[in-house]
Coordinates of C-alpha atoms in Angstrom, one line a residue:
M1 CA -51.7 82.1 115.9
F2 CA -53.7 79.4 114.1
L3 CA -50.7 78.5 111.9
A4 CA -48.3 78.7 114.9
I5 CA -50.4 76.4 117.1
R6 CA -50.9 73.9 114.3
E7 CA -47.2 73.6 113.7
L8 CA -46.4 73.2 117.4
K9 CA -48.9 70.3 117.6
H10 CA -47.5 68.7 114.4
S11 CA -43.8 68.9 115.3
K12 CA -44.0 68.1 119.0
L13 CA -40.5 66.6 119.4
R14 CA -38.7 69.4 117.5
Y15 CA -40.3 72.1 119.7
L16 CA -40.0 70.0 122.8
L17 CA -36.2 70.0 122.4
I18 CA -36.1 73.8 121.7
G19 CA -38.4 74.3 124.8
L20 CA -36.1 72.2 127.0
I21 CA -33.1 74.3 126.0
M22 CA -35.1 77.5 126.8
I23 CA -36.2 76.1 130.1
L24 CA -32.6 75.2 131.1
V25 CA -31.2 78.6 130.1
A26 CA -34.0 80.5 131.9
L27 CA -33.6 78.2 135.0
L28 CA -29.9 79.0 135.1
V29 CA -30.6 82.7 134.8
F30 CA -33.0 82.7 137.7
I31 CA -30.7 80.6 139.9
I32 CA -27.6 82.7 139.3
S33 CA -29.7 85.8 139.8
G34 CA -31.0 84.5 143.1
L35 CA -27.4 83.6 144.2
A36 CA -26.1 87.0 143.1
N37 CA -28.9 88.7 145.2
G38 CA -28.3 86.4 148.1
L39 CA -24.5 87.0 148.1
S40 CA -25.1 90.7 147.8
S41 CA -27.4 90.6 150.9
D42 CA -25.0 88.4 152.8
N43 CA -22.1 90.7 152.0
A44 CA -23.8 94.0 152.6
S45 CA -27.3 93.8 154.1
S46 CA -26.4 95.9 157.1
I47 CA -25.5 98.9 154.8
Q48 CA -28.3 98.2 152.3
N49 CA -30.9 98.3 155.1
M50 CA -29.6 101.3 156.9
K51 CA -31.9 104.3 156.9
A52 CA -29.1 106.5 155.5
D53 CA -28.6 108.1 152.1
Y54 CA -24.9 109.2 152.4
F55 CA -21.9 108.6 154.7
V56 CA -19.4 111.2 155.9
M57 CA -15.9 109.7 156.2
E58 CA -12.3 110.8 156.5
H59 CA -11.0 112.0 153.2
D60 CA -8.1 109.5 153.0
S61 CA -10.1 106.5 154.1
K62 CA -10.8 105.3 150.5
N63 CA -14.5 105.0 151.4
K64 CA -13.8 102.1 153.8
L65 CA -15.5 102.1 157.1
N66 CA -12.7 100.4 159.0
R67 CA -10.2 103.1 157.8
S68 CA -12.2 106.1 158.9
I69 CA -12.1 107.7 162.4
I70 CA -14.1 110.9 163.0
S71 CA -14.3 112.9 166.2
M72 CA -17.8 113.0 167.8
E73 CA -17.5 116.8 167.7
K74 CA -18.0 116.7 164.0
L75 CA -21.4 115.1 164.4
D76 CA -22.9 118.3 165.8
E77 CA -21.3 120.3 163.0
I78 CA -22.9 118.1 160.4
R79 CA -26.3 118.1 162.1
A80 CA -26.1 121.9 161.9
I81 CA -25.9 121.9 158.1
S82 CA -29.3 123.2 156.8
D83 CA -29.7 120.6 154.1
V84 CA -29.1 117.6 156.4
K85 CA -32.4 116.1 157.6
A86 CA -30.8 113.7 160.1
A87 CA -27.3 112.5 161.0
E88 CA -26.1 109.7 163.3
G89 CA -22.7 108.4 164.3
L90 CA -21.7 104.9 163.4
G91 CA -18.8 102.8 164.6
Q92 CA -17.6 99.7 162.8
M93 CA -15.0 97.0 163.3
M94 CA -14.6 93.3 162.6
I95 CA -13.6 91.1 165.6
T96 CA -13.7 87.5 166.9
L97 CA -16.0 86.8 169.8
N98 CA -15.8 83.7 172.1
K99 CA -18.9 82.1 173.4
V100 CA -18.1 82.0 177.2
S101 CA -20.0 78.8 177.9
S102 CA -18.3 76.7 175.2
S103 CA -15.3 78.8 174.0
E104 CA -16.7 78.6 170.5
K105 CA -15.2 81.4 168.3
T106 CA -17.3 83.5 165.8
D107 CA -16.1 86.2 163.4
V108 CA -18.6 89.1 163.6
T109 CA -18.8 92.7 162.5
I110 CA -19.5 95.2 165.2
F111 CA -21.7 98.2 164.5
A112 CA -22.1 100.8 167.2
T113 CA -24.8 103.4 167.1
D114 CA -27.4 105.2 169.3
A115 CA -30.0 102.7 170.5
S116 CA -32.8 105.2 169.7
G117 CA -31.2 106.7 166.6
I118 CA -32.1 106.3 162.9
L119 CA -29.5 103.4 162.5
A120 CA -30.7 101.2 165.4
P121 CA -31.6 97.7 164.2
K122 CA -35.2 96.4 164.4
V123 CA -35.4 93.9 167.2
I124 CA -37.4 90.8 166.3
E125 CA -36.7 88.9 169.5
G126 CA -35.7 90.1 173.0
T127 CA -35.0 93.7 173.7
S128 CA -32.7 96.4 172.3
Y129 CA -29.4 97.3 173.9
D130 CA -29.1 100.3 176.3
N131 CA -27.1 103.4 175.6
K132 CA -25.8 103.4 179.2
E133 CA -25.0 99.7 179.6
Q134 CA -21.8 98.7 177.8
G135 CA -22.3 94.9 178.0
E136 CA -25.5 94.5 175.9
V137 CA -25.6 93.6 172.2
V138 CA -28.2 92.8 169.6
A139 CA -27.1 90.1 167.1
D140 CA -28.2 89.0 163.7
R141 CA -30.5 86.0 163.6
S142 CA -27.9 84.0 161.8
L143 CA -26.1 83.6 165.1
K144 CA -29.2 82.1 166.6
E145 CA -29.4 79.6 163.8
V146 CA -25.9 78.2 164.7
G147 CA -26.7 77.8 168.4
Y148 CA -26.6 81.2 170.1
K149 CA -29.5 82.3 172.3
L150 CA -30.7 85.2 174.4
G151 CA -28.6 85.6 177.5
D152 CA -25.4 84.0 176.0
S153 CA -22.2 85.8 177.0
L154 CA -19.6 86.7 174.3
K155 CA -16.0 87.6 175.1
D156 CA -13.8 89.8 172.9
D157 CA -10.4 88.2 172.5
L158 CA -8.5 91.5 172.2
S159 CA -10.0 93.6 175.0
G160 CA -11.3 90.9 177.2
N161 CA -14.7 92.6 177.5
V162 CA -17.8 90.4 177.9
F163 CA -21.1 91.1 176.1
T164 CA -24.5 89.6 176.6
I165 CA -27.0 89.0 173.8
V166 CA -30.2 90.8 174.8
G167 CA -31.9 90.7 171.4
F168 CA -31.9 89.4 167.8
T169 CA -32.4 91.3 164.6
E170 CA -32.5 90.0 161.0
K171 CA -31.0 90.7 157.6
Q172 CA -27.9 92.3 159.2
S173 CA -24.6 91.1 157.8
Y174 CA -21.4 92.6 156.6
S175 CA -18.6 91.0 154.5
H176 CA -20.3 87.6 154.9
T177 CA -20.2 87.9 158.7
P178 CA -23.1 88.4 161.1
A179 CA -23.6 91.9 162.5
V180 CA -23.6 92.6 166.2
Y181 CA -25.0 96.0 167.4
M182 CA -24.0 97.8 170.5
N183 CA -23.8 101.3 171.9
V184 CA -21.0 103.7 170.9
K185 CA -19.4 103.7 174.4
G186 CA -19.0 99.9 174.3
W187 CA -17.4 100.1 170.8
Q188 CA -15.0 102.8 171.9
E189 CA -13.8 100.7 174.8
I190 CA -12.9 97.7 172.6
N191 CA -11.6 99.5 169.5
P192 CA -7.7 99.5 169.5
G193 CA -7.7 102.0 166.6
L194 CA -8.8 104.8 168.8
R195 CA -5.6 104.9 170.9
N196 CA -4.1 107.7 168.7
H197 CA -7.3 109.5 168.0
G198 CA -9.0 109.8 171.4
K199 CA -11.8 107.7 172.8
D200 CA -14.6 110.1 171.7
S201 CA -14.6 109.1 168.1
I202 CA -16.6 107.1 165.6
S203 CA -16.0 105.5 162.1
T204 CA -18.5 107.4 160.0
I205 CA -21.5 109.7 160.2
A206 CA -24.7 108.4 158.4
V207 CA -26.7 111.2 156.8
Q208 CA -30.3 111.5 155.6
M209 CA -30.8 114.2 153.0
D210 CA -32.1 114.9 149.5
S211 CA -29.8 114.0 146.6
K212 CA -30.3 117.5 145.2
A213 CA -28.5 118.9 148.3
E214 CA -25.4 116.8 147.8
V215 CA -23.2 119.6 146.4
N216 CA -24.2 122.0 149.1
V217 CA -23.6 119.5 151.9
R218 CA -20.3 118.5 150.4
E219 CA -19.1 122.1 150.4
S220 CA -20.3 122.6 154.0
L221 CA -18.4 119.6 155.5
P222 CA -15.6 120.3 158.0
E223 CA -12.1 120.1 156.6
G224 CA -10.7 116.6 156.1
L225 CA -14.1 114.9 155.6
T226 CA -15.7 113.6 152.4
L227 CA -19.3 112.7 151.5
I228 CA -20.0 109.4 149.7
S229 CA -23.3 107.8 148.7
K230 CA -24.6 104.5 150.0
E231 CA -23.8 102.8 146.7
E232 CA -20.2 104.0 146.9
S233 CA -20.0 102.6 150.4
L234 CA -21.2 99.2 149.2
Q235 CA -18.7 99.1 146.4
S236 CA -15.9 99.6 148.9
I237 CA -16.8 96.5 150.9
P238 CA -14.0 94.0 150.3
G239 CA -14.9 91.6 147.5
Y240 CA -18.4 93.1 146.9
K241 CA -17.7 94.7 143.6
E242 CA -15.7 91.8 142.2
E243 CA -18.3 89.2 143.4
Q244 CA -21.3 91.1 141.9
G245 CA -19.4 91.9 138.7
T246 CA -18.6 88.3 138.1
L247 CA -22.2 87.1 138.6
T248 CA -23.6 90.0 136.5
M249 CA -21.3 89.1 133.7
M250 CA -22.4 85.5 133.8
I251 CA -26.1 86.5 133.6
A252 CA -25.4 88.9 130.7
F253 CA -23.6 86.1 128.8
L254 CA -26.6 83.7 129.5
F255 CA -28.9 86.3 127.8
V256 CA -26.5 86.6 124.8
I257 CA -26.2 82.8 124.6
A258 CA -30.0 82.4 124.7
A259 CA -30.4 84.9 121.9
F260 CA -27.9 83.1 119.7
V261 CA -29.2 79.6 120.4
L262 CA -32.8 80.6 119.6
A263 CA -31.8 82.6 116.5
V264 CA -29.9 79.5 115.1
F265 CA -32.8 77.1 116.0
F266 CA -35.5 79.2 114.4
Y267 CA -33.4 80.1 111.4
V268 CA -32.7 76.4 110.7
I269 CA -36.3 75.6 111.1
T270 CA -37.3 78.4 108.7
L271 CA -34.8 77.1 106.1
Q272 CA -36.4 73.7 106.4
K273 CA -39.8 75.3 105.8
T274 CA -38.8 77.4 102.8
N275 CA -41.0 75.4 100.4
Q276 CA -44.0 75.6 102.8
F277 CA -43.7 79.3 103.2
G278 CA -43.4 79.6 99.4
V279 CA -46.7 77.7 98.9
L280 CA -48.4 79.8 101.5
K281 CA -47.2 83.0 99.7
A282 CA -48.4 81.6 96.4
L283 CA -51.8 81.0 98.0
G284 CA -52.0 84.6 99.1
A285 CA -50.4 84.7 102.5
N286 CA -48.4 87.9 102.8
T287 CA -45.1 88.3 104.7
G288 CA -46.8 90.1 107.6
Y289 CA -49.0 87.2 108.2
L290 CA -46.2 84.7 108.2
A291 CA -44.1 87.0 110.4
K292 CA -46.9 87.2 113.0
S293 CA -47.1 83.4 112.9
I294 CA -43.4 83.0 113.7
V295 CA -43.4 85.7 116.4
G296 CA -46.6 84.3 118.0
Q297 CA -45.0 80.8 117.9
V298 CA -41.8 82.1 119.6
M299 CA -43.8 84.1 122.3
L300 CA -46.1 81.1 123.1
L301 CA -43.1 78.8 123.4
A302 CA -41.1 81.4 125.4
V303 CA -43.9 82.2 127.9
T304 CA -44.6 78.5 128.5
C305 CA -40.9 77.7 129.0
I306 CA -40.3 80.8 131.3
A307 CA -43.3 79.8 133.5
I308 CA -42.0 76.3 133.8
S309 CA -38.5 77.5 134.7
V310 CA -39.9 79.9 137.4
A311 CA -41.8 77.0 139.0
L312 CA -38.6 74.8 138.8
T313 CA -36.5 77.6 140.3
Y314 CA -38.8 77.9 143.4
G315 CA -38.8 74.1 143.6
V316 CA -35.0 74.0 143.6
T317 CA -34.9 76.5 146.4
L318 CA -36.7 74.0 148.6
I319 CA -33.9 71.5 148.4
M320 CA -31.0 74.0 148.6
P321 CA -28.8 73.9 151.8
E322 CA -30.2 76.1 154.5
G323 CA -27.0 78.2 154.8
M324 CA -26.9 79.0 151.0
P325 CA -27.5 82.7 150.4
F326 CA -30.3 82.8 147.9
E327 CA -32.9 85.6 147.4
L328 CA -35.2 85.9 144.4
S329 CA -37.8 88.6 144.7
A330 CA -41.0 88.8 142.6
D331 CA -39.7 92.0 141.0
L332 CA -36.5 90.3 139.8
V333 CA -38.5 87.3 138.4
I334 CA -40.7 89.6 136.4
K335 CA -37.8 91.7 135.2
Y336 CA -35.8 88.8 133.9
S337 CA -38.9 87.0 132.5
V338 CA -39.6 90.1 130.4
L339 CA -35.9 90.2 129.3
L340 CA -35.9 86.5 128.4
L341 CA -39.1 87.0 126.4
A342 CA -37.6 90.0 124.6
V343 CA -34.4 88.0 123.9
S344 CA -36.5 85.2 122.5
V345 CA -38.3 87.6 120.1
L346 CA -35.0 89.2 119.1
G347 CA -33.7 85.7 118.3
S348 CA -36.5 85.2 115.8
L349 CA -35.7 88.3 113.8
L350 CA -33.2 86.5 111.6
S351 CA -36.0 84.1 110.7
L352 CA -38.3 87.0 109.8
Y353 CA -35.7 88.4 107.5
R354 CA -35.4 85.0 105.7
V355 CA -39.2 84.7 105.4
A356 CA -39.4 88.2 103.8
K357 CA -36.8 87.2 101.2
I358 CA -38.6 84.0 100.2
D359 CA -39.8 84.0 96.6
A360 CA -43.0 82.0 96.1
I361 CA -42.1 80.7 92.5
E362 CA -38.5 79.9 93.4
A363 CA -39.6 78.1 96.6
I364 CA -42.3 76.0 94.8
G365 CA -39.7 75.1 92.2
R366 CA -37.7 73.3 94.8
V367 CA -40.5 70.9 95.6
S368 CA -39.6 67.5 94.4

């Protein structure tokens, strides 16, 4: 490390430029990662936060909640399966609600479930809805942030039914719309898709069970139903897979670009120092010592630049628009920091190969 630190001090401008590029690449990785996480949450947090491992749907629904309709009678049959720990009916539909006091329209996703069941949302303000009262709903906090409050009345355009917000929950959205929870009876009254299936129906059945029991449960399902995992359900949300795939590809390319940029920079620097390495080898420094010096230099530079980029990322979040979906957990920061450090070290391997090939006599002979 002595040699690495001495060189960093001696060539400040050269390494400052390399460090600036590393900071910008790392900053871009963290920002895009935060946006990918935020968009994922904004698109599917209602499903992600549900206390369910699997969903039972109609076989021909293509894993989409809005295409599945199951009779409530099937719920008792699934609860009777020995490997099922818990099961709860869930209704879902996307509608437009009008704010009665101002005629303001808002697109929302309705989720209907038992108020005391495993899928009921956690209320952070107000009270939960009642299973008997059909006019009560619990809304995501994002509605409160745009002017809705407890006691506001919302009217469904299609059915004409009016609902009252009795509570707020958080981190509940679906397909980039806020989620509104109500009881199953209220959902059955406003859902036009139940006309040909009978009112006593739901969209899907959420199941809690051990993953080892998946095969047994699948074989025990009533005819016409299929079992899908929570991840499969997420992938079927419109635009979710494409959105996340695009952002993931961008992050992957950033890591590849970082590796190539660092490899080129350090290789060029190594070429410029060929004579110096030759002299050091002639004085008795072995390849291992020089390799440790280069790797130490890279790691020191990378750790410093990553730390600065993390600080800048959290600084940028403070000036981001309030409505921008951005989530960057500590676990994700640590994960990508380690990956960036690994990419930096990998980028220096080409330089190590060059150092190993340097011949002391030949290198000294180049000195003018």
